[in-house]
Short mmCIF file of C-alpha atoms in Angstrom, two decimals:
data_model
loop_
_atom_site.label_atom_id
_atom_site.label_comp_id
_atom_site.label_asym_id
_atom_site.label_seq_id
_atom_site.Cartn_x
_atom_site.Cartn_y
_atom_site.Cartn_z
CA MET A 69 29.66 -107.64 -35.02
CA LYS A 70 27.76 -107.57 -31.71
CA ILE A 71 24.25 -109.13 -31.65
CA MET A 72 21.71 -107.87 -29.13
CA VAL A 73 18.75 -110.15 -28.30
CA ALA A 74 15.65 -109.14 -26.26
CA VAL A 75 14.40 -111.79 -23.93
CA LYS A 76 11.28 -111.85 -21.96
CA ARG A 77 10.19 -113.52 -18.74
CA VAL A 78 6.76 -115.19 -19.00
CA VAL A 79 4.66 -117.93 -17.44
CA ASP A 80 6.18 -121.15 -18.55
CA TYR A 81 4.42 -122.56 -21.57
CA ALA A 82 3.61 -125.86 -19.99
CA VAL A 83 1.87 -124.21 -16.85
CA LYS A 84 -1.96 -124.25 -16.83
CA ILE A 85 -2.82 -120.64 -16.18
CA ARG A 86 -5.28 -119.43 -13.63
CA ILE A 87 -7.26 -116.05 -13.72
CA LYS A 88 -6.89 -114.00 -10.52
CA PRO A 89 -10.01 -113.97 -8.44
CA ASP A 90 -10.68 -110.39 -9.20
CA LYS A 91 -10.35 -111.16 -12.96
CA SER A 92 -7.58 -108.45 -13.28
CA GLY A 93 -5.16 -110.73 -15.05
CA VAL A 94 -3.34 -114.01 -14.79
CA GLU A 95 -2.00 -115.36 -11.50
CA THR A 96 1.75 -115.33 -11.37
CA GLN A 97 2.49 -115.84 -7.60
CA ASN A 98 4.08 -119.28 -7.17
CA VAL A 99 3.84 -119.95 -10.79
CA LYS A 100 6.87 -121.42 -12.77
CA MET A 101 8.24 -118.69 -15.12
CA SER A 102 10.71 -119.17 -17.99
CA MET A 103 12.12 -117.49 -21.05
CA ASN A 104 9.55 -116.79 -23.78
CA PRO A 105 9.93 -119.67 -26.30
CA PHE A 106 10.16 -117.32 -29.21
CA CYS A 107 12.96 -115.27 -27.48
CA GLU A 108 14.74 -118.49 -26.89
CA ILE A 109 14.71 -119.25 -30.64
CA ALA A 110 15.86 -115.77 -31.25
CA LEU A 111 18.88 -116.21 -28.80
CA GLU A 112 19.68 -119.61 -30.40
CA GLU A 113 19.87 -117.94 -33.84
CA ALA A 114 22.17 -115.24 -32.54
CA LEU A 115 24.42 -117.94 -31.03
CA LYS A 116 24.46 -119.75 -34.28
CA ILE A 117 25.67 -116.54 -36.00
CA LYS A 118 28.39 -116.21 -33.47
CA GLU A 119 29.42 -119.84 -33.73
CA SER A 120 29.69 -119.31 -37.57
CA GLY A 121 32.32 -116.59 -36.88
CA LEU A 122 30.22 -113.63 -37.99
CA ALA A 123 29.71 -112.16 -34.62
CA LYS A 124 32.01 -111.61 -31.68
CA GLU A 125 29.43 -111.06 -29.02
CA VAL A 126 25.79 -111.80 -28.05
CA VAL A 127 24.20 -109.65 -25.42
CA ALA A 128 20.81 -110.64 -23.93
CA VAL A 129 18.66 -107.89 -22.61
CA THR A 130 15.58 -108.20 -20.32
CA MET A 131 13.35 -105.56 -18.59
CA GLY A 132 11.16 -106.03 -15.53
CA PRO A 133 11.42 -106.71 -11.76
CA SER A 134 14.48 -108.18 -10.16
CA ASN A 135 13.39 -111.77 -10.74
CA CYS A 136 13.79 -111.19 -14.47
CA VAL A 137 17.59 -111.89 -13.85
CA ASP A 138 16.61 -115.58 -13.94
CA THR A 139 15.79 -115.16 -17.51
CA LEU A 140 19.26 -113.59 -18.25
CA ARG A 141 20.93 -116.42 -16.36
CA THR A 142 19.15 -118.97 -18.80
CA GLY A 143 20.48 -116.78 -21.65
CA LEU A 144 24.03 -116.82 -20.25
CA ALA A 145 23.69 -120.59 -19.73
CA MET A 146 22.62 -120.95 -23.34
CA GLY A 147 25.86 -119.13 -24.42
CA ALA A 148 25.28 -115.39 -24.43
CA ASP A 149 28.35 -113.41 -23.46
CA ARG A 150 26.66 -110.76 -21.27
CA GLY A 151 23.26 -109.91 -20.01
CA ILE A 152 21.63 -106.54 -19.36
CA HIS A 153 18.78 -106.12 -16.92
CA VAL A 154 16.69 -103.03 -17.00
CA GLU A 155 14.85 -102.76 -13.77
CA ALA A 156 11.16 -101.88 -14.15
CA ALA A 157 8.68 -102.09 -11.19
CA ARG A 158 5.55 -102.51 -13.21
CA ASP A 159 4.61 -104.20 -16.46
CA LEU A 160 5.88 -102.48 -19.63
CA VAL A 161 3.80 -101.98 -22.81
CA PRO A 162 5.39 -102.69 -26.14
CA LEU A 163 6.13 -99.01 -26.94
CA SER A 164 7.96 -98.59 -23.61
CA VAL A 165 10.10 -101.63 -24.42
CA ALA A 166 10.92 -100.30 -27.88
CA LYS A 167 11.90 -96.92 -26.47
CA VAL A 168 14.25 -98.57 -23.81
CA LEU A 169 15.64 -100.87 -26.40
CA LYS A 170 16.38 -97.81 -28.66
CA LYS A 171 18.50 -96.38 -25.84
CA LEU A 172 20.25 -99.60 -25.32
CA VAL A 173 21.01 -99.89 -29.01
CA GLU A 174 22.45 -96.32 -29.00
CA VAL A 175 24.72 -97.27 -26.07
CA GLU A 176 25.70 -100.75 -27.05
CA ASN A 177 25.89 -100.25 -30.86
CA PRO A 178 25.07 -103.78 -32.09
CA GLY A 179 25.22 -104.72 -35.70
CA LEU A 180 22.09 -106.76 -35.31
CA LEU A 181 19.08 -106.70 -33.08
CA ILE A 182 16.93 -109.88 -32.78
CA LEU A 183 13.62 -110.28 -31.02
CA GLY A 184 11.34 -113.21 -30.93
CA LYS A 185 8.25 -113.37 -33.04
CA GLN A 186 5.98 -112.59 -30.12
CA ALA A 187 5.53 -113.13 -26.38
CA ILE A 188 3.29 -116.00 -25.30
CA ASP A 189 1.74 -113.96 -22.47
CA ASP A 190 0.23 -111.09 -24.55
CA ASP A 191 0.79 -112.20 -28.14
CA CYS A 192 1.31 -108.56 -28.97
CA ASN A 193 3.94 -108.84 -31.79
CA GLN A 194 4.53 -105.07 -31.73
CA THR A 195 7.97 -104.33 -30.16
CA GLY A 196 10.10 -105.40 -33.12
CA GLN A 197 8.23 -103.14 -35.52
CA MET A 198 8.26 -100.32 -33.23
CA ILE A 199 11.96 -100.53 -32.33
CA ALA A 200 12.75 -100.70 -36.13
CA ALA A 201 10.76 -97.64 -36.70
CA LEU A 202 12.26 -95.68 -33.83
CA LEU A 203 15.79 -96.60 -35.04
CA GLY A 204 15.04 -96.17 -38.78
CA TRP A 205 16.41 -99.63 -39.28
CA PRO A 206 15.16 -102.07 -41.86
CA GLN A 207 13.23 -105.19 -40.34
CA GLY A 208 12.42 -108.75 -41.03
CA THR A 209 9.48 -110.12 -39.36
CA PHE A 210 8.31 -113.79 -38.88
CA ALA A 211 11.62 -115.19 -40.22
CA SER A 212 11.81 -118.84 -40.20
CA LYS A 213 15.60 -118.92 -41.10
CA VAL A 214 18.48 -116.55 -40.66
CA SER A 215 21.50 -116.92 -42.78
CA CYS A 216 24.60 -114.69 -42.78
CA VAL A 217 27.44 -114.30 -45.25
CA GLY A 218 30.60 -112.26 -45.06
CA GLN A 219 33.48 -111.65 -42.78
CA GLY A 220 33.31 -111.77 -38.96
CA GLU A 221 35.10 -108.42 -38.39
CA THR A 222 33.03 -106.45 -41.06
CA GLY A 223 29.80 -108.02 -39.78
CA GLY A 224 28.77 -109.61 -43.01
CA ASN A 225 25.12 -109.51 -44.11
CA CYS A 226 22.28 -111.35 -42.41
CA ARG A 227 19.01 -112.17 -44.14
#
């Protein structure tokens, strides 16, 4: 089974944010960025499933400008087998992200798609539900533990 994990680049959780002078958003120039902590948890869970022998590959996916590859590098350093970067010049809204993820799922054909609970920059918590609806897949939200049983080749069952 292949597991796909969406990871987002956000302002590091330890950084004290500053509002732009024109009040149009948060200042991100010369600010430390990192992987969203909830995406990091999702990736760790995927890697645990792989270590248990129930998955063969973990693919980290991110969307955004070219500097988002740093987030993929973090995911690869954590143990992901591959990274996919979808270049996007501007900020993406949850529905756009869900639509792009749907296309990636159709191409990559993962047995499991894991997203973090929410992003710490916008606190939307919408993309997971949207992608499940677009794919017609069942979903679990706000999971505090993931356990899988079964055989590695057949994919087993995760709950």
